[in-house]
Amino acid sequence: MSGILDGKRILITGVLMESSIAFHAAKVAQEQGAEVILTAFPRPTLTERIARKLPKPAKVIELDVTNTEHLDRLEGLVRDELGSLDGVVHSIGFAPQDALGGNFLNTPFESVATAMHVSAFSLKSLAMACKPLMNDGGSIVGLTFDAQFAWPQYDWMGPAKAALEATSRYLARDLGKDDIRCNLVSAGPLKSMAAKSIPGFTELADVWNTRSPLSWDMEDPEPAGRGIVALLSDFFPKTTGEIIHVDGGVHMMGA
Ligand SMILES: NC(=O)c1ccc[n+]([C@@H]2O[C@H](COP(=O)([O-])OP(=O)(O)OC[C@H]3O[C@@H](n4cnc5c(N)ncnc54)[C@H](O)[C@@H]3O)[C@@H](O)[C@H]2O)c1
């Protein structure tokens, strides 16, 4: 059976638990014919354990996206394993506890800087670490949570996502000449580890129960995974710097 990622080699960051959006991106990517390599943070053993639940085996490489040594050695490790890449998934986000949950006005800059480094600047770091592997062009896909709005509890992750969205557009601008696309999936709320670390996440997520035109299941990351795979495929060949909402339609509701 043919799939929309047949013959493609894809690097996927962010597989931590089965609830990770990246796990579902990896699962759908393999089902659609891709060869997948995973990166792991904080420990490869955790990701290796979860990777066993994927349809096919996937090699795991350690990558703290703020660690320049890890970034520098990534190209060689991926080249030894796959030779080259056609796609990269950035599914990484983190903010310290004092940057979340209603502390917006008092968060120290150090915590804001960490959120920005891990959640936004890292898209550029990852793209540049992988660029030498994408000689025939490629597709980079990241994950955002709609940064047009001020959400309850989300606090400094909001500006970090706004920075991620802008970074994606600038990468799209600068990598277009190499036929590398850069797009984001803007997902609705999902009960992952990252979400559970946001105090009061349910207050935020409740918006979806009342405003989503399509029914929204916070326990089902597969629609986001499918959106990612669509953007990795050849079916969006002239789309870059775009944000595709996989949020049940909440983004366009007025009231
Ligand atoms: N869960 C949601 O409601 C939701 C909604 C929209 C967007 N997102 C975004 O989706 C992405 C994935 O999150 P998730 O919900 O699957 O949660 P998750 O906790 O499963 O994934 C977050 C990942 O970030 C990784 N990470 C954190 N610091 C890192 C570092 N220094 N280096 C490398 N990796 C690091 C973690 O290892 C983890 O795998 C994030 O960008 C998140 O902001 C999540």
Short mmCIF file of C-alpha atoms and ligand atoms in Angstrom, two decimals:
data_model
loop_
_atom_site.label_atom_id
_atom_site.label_comp_id
_atom_site.label_asym_id
_atom_site.label_seq_id
_atom_site.Cartn_x
_atom_site.Cartn_y
_atom_site.Cartn_z
CA MET A 1 0.00 0.00 0.00
CA SER A 2 1.38 3.42 -0.86
CA GLY A 3 1.51 6.26 1.63
CA ILE A 4 1.96 10.01 1.32
CA LEU A 5 5.42 9.83 2.93
CA ASP A 6 6.72 6.84 0.95
CA GLY A 7 10.52 7.00 0.70
CA LYS A 8 10.80 10.06 2.95
CA ARG A 9 13.25 10.29 5.82
CA ILE A 10 11.92 12.31 8.74
CA LEU A 11 13.52 13.46 12.00
CA ILE A 12 11.01 13.90 14.82
CA THR A 13 11.77 15.64 18.13
CA GLY A 14 9.52 15.69 21.20
CA VAL A 15 8.49 12.05 21.75
CA LEU A 16 8.31 11.79 25.54
CA MET A 17 5.09 9.89 26.27
CA GLU A 18 2.36 8.22 24.23
CA SER A 19 0.40 11.44 24.82
CA SER A 20 3.08 13.47 23.00
CA ILE A 21 1.88 15.05 19.78
CA ALA A 22 5.22 13.95 18.31
CA PHE A 23 4.45 10.28 19.08
CA HIS A 24 1.34 10.52 16.91
CA ALA A 25 3.24 12.37 14.18
CA ALA A 26 5.80 9.53 14.21
CA LYS A 27 3.09 6.86 14.16
CA VAL A 28 1.17 8.40 11.25
CA ALA A 29 4.45 9.15 9.42
CA GLN A 30 5.50 5.49 9.65
CA GLU A 31 2.02 4.33 8.60
CA GLN A 32 2.38 6.62 5.57
CA GLY A 33 5.69 5.05 4.56
CA ALA A 34 8.31 7.30 6.18
CA GLU A 35 11.53 6.19 7.76
CA VAL A 36 11.59 7.96 11.13
CA ILE A 37 14.44 8.92 13.43
CA LEU A 38 13.62 10.34 16.88
CA THR A 39 15.47 12.73 19.14
CA ALA A 40 15.15 12.52 22.90
CA PHE A 41 15.16 14.87 25.89
CA PRO A 42 15.87 14.53 28.80
CA ARG A 43 16.90 10.86 28.45
CA PRO A 44 17.05 8.55 25.41
CA THR A 45 15.88 5.61 27.55
CA LEU A 46 12.47 7.26 28.12
CA THR A 47 11.94 7.93 24.42
CA GLU A 48 13.23 4.44 23.48
CA ARG A 49 10.62 2.88 25.75
CA ILE A 50 7.80 4.85 24.09
CA ALA A 51 9.25 4.30 20.62
CA ARG A 52 8.67 0.53 21.06
CA LYS A 53 4.94 1.30 20.77
CA LEU A 54 5.39 2.68 17.24
CA PRO A 55 4.44 0.48 14.28
CA LYS A 56 8.13 0.17 13.24
CA PRO A 57 11.48 0.50 15.05
CA ALA A 58 12.97 3.99 15.19
CA LYS A 59 16.51 4.95 16.20
CA VAL A 60 16.74 7.49 19.05
CA ILE A 61 19.37 10.25 19.30
CA GLU A 62 19.86 12.40 22.41
CA LEU A 63 19.14 16.10 21.75
CA ASP A 64 18.80 18.95 24.19
CA VAL A 65 17.97 21.65 21.71
CA THR A 66 19.73 24.29 23.86
CA ASN A 67 22.99 22.28 23.91
CA THR A 68 25.35 23.36 21.10
CA GLU A 69 27.39 20.13 21.34
CA HIS A 70 24.24 18.07 20.81
CA LEU A 71 23.24 20.30 17.89
CA ASP A 72 26.72 20.12 16.31
CA ARG A 73 26.87 16.32 16.37
CA LEU A 74 23.29 15.80 15.14
CA GLU A 75 24.13 16.02 11.41
CA GLY A 76 26.76 13.27 11.61
CA LEU A 77 24.59 10.93 13.68
CA VAL A 78 21.59 11.34 11.36
CA ARG A 79 23.79 10.97 8.25
CA ASP A 80 25.22 7.67 9.57
CA GLU A 81 21.70 6.38 10.16
CA LEU A 82 19.61 7.72 7.25
CA GLY A 83 22.01 9.51 4.86
CA SER A 84 19.77 12.54 4.41
CA LEU A 85 16.48 14.09 5.51
CA ASP A 86 13.28 15.17 3.76
CA GLY A 87 11.52 16.51 6.83
CA VAL A 88 11.98 17.69 10.41
CA VAL A 89 9.38 17.99 13.17
CA HIS A 90 9.95 20.48 16.00
CA SER A 91 7.61 19.43 18.83
CA ILE A 92 9.36 21.13 21.72
CA GLY A 93 8.09 23.52 24.33
CA PHE A 94 9.04 24.44 27.87
CA ALA A 95 8.60 27.31 30.32
CA PRO A 96 9.65 27.34 34.00
CA GLN A 97 6.79 27.15 36.50
CA ASP A 98 7.08 30.84 37.46
CA ALA A 99 6.41 31.79 33.82
CA LEU A 100 3.01 30.04 33.81
CA GLY A 101 -0.26 29.93 35.68
CA GLY A 102 -1.08 33.58 36.37
CA ASN A 103 2.35 34.95 37.30
CA PHE A 104 2.78 36.97 34.09
CA LEU A 105 3.44 40.32 35.79
CA ASN A 106 6.09 38.93 38.16
CA THR A 107 8.04 36.42 36.05
CA PRO A 108 11.81 37.11 36.14
CA PHE A 109 13.59 37.58 32.80
CA GLU A 110 15.71 34.45 33.34
CA SER A 111 12.55 32.33 33.18
CA VAL A 112 11.27 34.22 30.14
CA ALA A 113 14.67 33.73 28.47
CA THR A 114 14.52 29.96 29.11
CA ALA A 115 11.00 29.76 27.64
CA MET A 116 12.13 31.68 24.54
CA HIS A 117 15.33 29.65 24.12
CA VAL A 118 13.70 26.22 24.40
CA SER A 119 10.38 27.02 22.72
CA ALA A 120 11.20 29.56 19.97
CA PHE A 121 14.91 30.05 19.19
CA SER A 122 15.26 26.27 19.08
CA LEU A 123 13.29 26.15 15.82
CA LYS A 124 16.13 28.08 14.17
CA SER A 125 18.77 25.95 15.95
CA LEU A 126 17.13 22.70 14.83
CA ALA A 127 16.56 23.95 11.27
CA MET A 128 20.21 24.95 10.89
CA ALA A 129 21.47 21.70 12.45
CA CYS A 130 19.41 19.72 9.92
CA LYS A 131 19.81 21.98 6.86
CA PRO A 132 22.97 20.23 5.55
CA LEU A 133 20.94 16.98 5.48
CA MET A 134 18.18 18.48 3.29
CA ASN A 135 20.07 18.93 0.00
CA ASP A 136 17.01 18.11 -2.10
CA GLY A 137 14.78 20.51 -0.19
CA GLY A 138 12.51 19.53 2.65
CA SER A 139 9.73 20.38 5.05
CA ILE A 140 10.11 21.66 8.61
CA VAL A 141 7.01 21.52 10.79
CA GLY A 142 6.60 22.97 14.30
CA LEU A 143 3.77 23.15 16.84
CA THR A 144 2.18 26.30 18.15
CA PHE A 145 -0.72 27.29 20.36
CA ASP A 146 -2.48 30.24 18.70
CA ALA A 147 -0.39 33.26 19.72
CA GLN A 148 -2.87 35.86 18.41
CA PHE A 149 -4.69 35.79 21.74
CA ALA A 150 -3.95 36.25 25.44
CA TRP A 151 -5.06 32.96 27.04
CA PRO A 152 -5.80 32.24 30.70
CA GLN A 153 -2.78 30.72 32.53
CA TYR A 154 -0.60 30.38 29.41
CA ASP A 155 1.39 33.51 30.34
CA TRP A 156 4.97 33.65 28.96
CA MET A 157 4.38 30.62 26.73
CA GLY A 158 2.16 33.03 24.77
CA PRO A 159 4.99 35.44 23.84
CA ALA A 160 7.25 32.39 23.32
CA LYS A 161 4.74 30.98 20.80
CA ALA A 162 4.44 34.41 19.15
CA ALA A 163 8.23 34.35 18.77
CA LEU A 164 8.05 30.79 17.40
CA GLU A 165 5.45 31.85 14.83
CA ALA A 166 7.60 34.79 13.69
CA THR A 167 10.72 32.61 13.65
CA SER A 168 8.92 30.15 11.39
CA ARG A 169 8.10 32.93 8.92
CA TYR A 170 11.71 34.19 8.86
CA LEU A 171 12.99 30.63 8.36
CA ALA A 172 10.48 30.22 5.52
CA ARG A 173 11.85 33.43 4.00
CA ASP A 174 15.52 32.45 4.29
CA LEU A 175 15.28 28.73 3.47
CA GLY A 176 12.92 29.06 0.49
CA LYS A 177 15.87 29.36 -1.91
CA ASP A 178 16.96 25.87 -0.77
CA ASP A 179 13.43 24.57 -1.39
CA ILE A 180 12.98 24.06 2.34
CA ARG A 181 9.48 24.90 3.61
CA CYS A 182 8.73 25.86 7.20
CA ASN A 183 5.20 25.68 8.58
CA LEU A 184 3.43 25.28 11.90
CA VAL A 185 0.43 23.32 13.12
CA SER A 186 -1.59 25.34 15.62
CA ALA A 187 -3.15 22.63 17.76
CA GLY A 188 -6.06 22.84 20.19
CA PRO A 189 -5.46 21.76 23.82
CA LEU A 190 -4.23 18.20 24.37
CA LYS A 191 -3.53 16.44 27.65
CA SER A 192 0.22 15.90 27.25
CA MET A 193 3.00 16.25 29.84
CA ALA A 194 3.64 19.82 28.63
CA ALA A 195 -0.04 20.68 29.10
CA LYS A 196 -0.16 19.13 32.59
CA SER A 197 2.74 21.36 33.64
CA ILE A 198 0.55 24.44 33.08
CA PRO A 199 -1.31 25.19 36.34
CA GLY A 200 -5.00 25.73 35.52
CA PHE A 201 -4.71 24.12 32.06
CA THR A 202 -8.31 22.87 32.31
CA GLU A 203 -9.58 26.47 32.58
CA LEU A 204 -7.85 27.17 29.28
CA ALA A 205 -9.03 23.94 27.72
CA ASP A 206 -12.66 24.55 28.76
CA VAL A 207 -12.89 27.17 26.01
CA TRP A 208 -12.93 24.28 23.54
CA ASN A 209 -15.98 22.66 25.16
CA THR A 210 -18.09 25.72 24.47
CA ARG A 211 -16.58 27.25 21.32
CA SER A 212 -15.30 24.51 19.04
CA PRO A 213 -17.51 24.03 15.95
CA LEU A 214 -16.06 20.52 15.52
CA SER A 215 -16.07 18.21 18.53
CA TRP A 216 -12.68 18.35 20.26
CA ASP A 217 -11.13 15.47 22.22
CA MET A 218 -8.25 16.56 24.47
CA GLU A 219 -7.12 12.95 24.75
CA ASP A 220 -6.64 12.50 21.00
CA PRO A 221 -3.44 13.94 19.51
CA GLU A 222 -3.87 12.00 16.24
CA PRO A 223 -5.53 14.89 14.31
CA ALA A 224 -2.50 17.08 15.11
CA GLY A 225 -0.23 14.21 14.03
CA ARG A 226 -2.09 13.95 10.74
CA GLY A 227 -1.80 17.70 10.14
CA ILE A 228 1.96 17.48 10.69
CA VAL A 229 2.27 14.56 8.26
CA ALA A 230 0.22 16.42 5.62
CA LEU A 231 2.66 19.35 5.84
CA LEU A 232 5.63 16.95 5.62
CA SER A 233 4.18 15.40 2.47
CA ASP A 234 4.36 16.57 -1.15
CA PHE A 235 0.74 17.75 -0.93
CA PHE A 236 1.71 21.25 0.29
CA PRO A 237 4.55 21.86 -2.19
CA LYS A 238 4.15 25.64 -2.41
CA THR A 239 3.07 26.39 1.17
CA THR A 240 5.58 27.97 3.51
CA GLY A 241 5.50 30.37 6.46
CA GLU A 242 1.95 29.12 7.03
CA ILE A 243 0.09 28.17 10.20
CA ILE A 244 -2.49 25.41 9.78
CA HIS A 245 -5.01 25.27 12.61
CA VAL A 246 -5.87 21.80 13.87
CA ASP A 247 -8.08 23.16 16.63
CA GLY A 248 -11.65 22.18 15.75
CA GLY A 249 -12.17 25.68 14.30
CA VAL A 250 -11.90 27.71 17.53
CA HIS A 251 -9.42 30.14 15.94
CA MET A 252 -12.04 31.68 13.66
CA MET A 253 -14.96 31.93 16.10
CA GLY A 254 -15.98 35.45 17.11
CA ALA A 255 -18.12 34.53 20.09
N1 LIG B 1 -0.63 19.92 24.47
C1 LIG B 1 -1.20 20.99 23.97
O1 LIG B 1 -2.30 21.40 24.39
C2 LIG B 1 -0.52 21.75 22.85
C3 LIG B 1 -1.29 22.59 22.04
C4 LIG B 1 -0.67 23.32 21.02
C5 LIG B 1 0.71 23.18 20.83
N2 LIG B 1 1.42 22.35 21.64
C6 LIG B 1 2.87 22.25 21.41
O2 LIG B 1 3.18 20.97 20.93
C7 LIG B 1 4.56 20.70 21.20
C8 LIG B 1 4.68 19.32 21.85
O3 LIG B 1 4.06 19.33 23.12
P1 LIG B 1 3.16 18.14 23.66
O4 LIG B 1 1.85 18.73 24.01
O5 LIG B 1 3.23 16.97 22.75
O6 LIG B 1 3.85 17.82 25.07
P2 LIG B 1 5.07 16.84 25.45
O7 LIG B 1 5.38 17.16 26.88
O8 LIG B 1 4.74 15.45 25.13
O9 LIG B 1 6.22 17.35 24.51
C9 LIG B 1 7.07 18.44 24.80
C10 LIG B 1 8.45 17.99 24.38
O10 LIG B 1 9.40 19.05 24.53
C11 LIG B 1 10.62 18.40 24.80
N3 LIG B 1 11.63 19.31 25.33
C12 LIG B 1 11.53 20.14 26.40
N4 LIG B 1 12.70 20.78 26.58
C13 LIG B 1 13.55 20.34 25.60
C14 LIG B 1 14.90 20.61 25.26
N5 LIG B 1 15.66 21.47 25.98
N6 LIG B 1 15.44 19.98 24.18
C15 LIG B 1 14.72 19.11 23.46
N7 LIG B 1 13.43 18.81 23.73
C16 LIG B 1 12.86 19.41 24.80
C17 LIG B 1 10.24 17.33 25.82
O11 LIG B 1 11.22 16.32 25.90
C18 LIG B 1 8.95 16.82 25.24
O12 LIG B 1 9.20 15.71 24.41
C19 LIG B 1 5.05 21.86 22.06
O13 LIG B 1 5.67 22.82 21.23
C20 LIG B 1 3.76 22.41 22.62
O14 LIG B 1 3.87 23.77 23.03
C21 LIG B 1 0.84 21.62 22.63
#
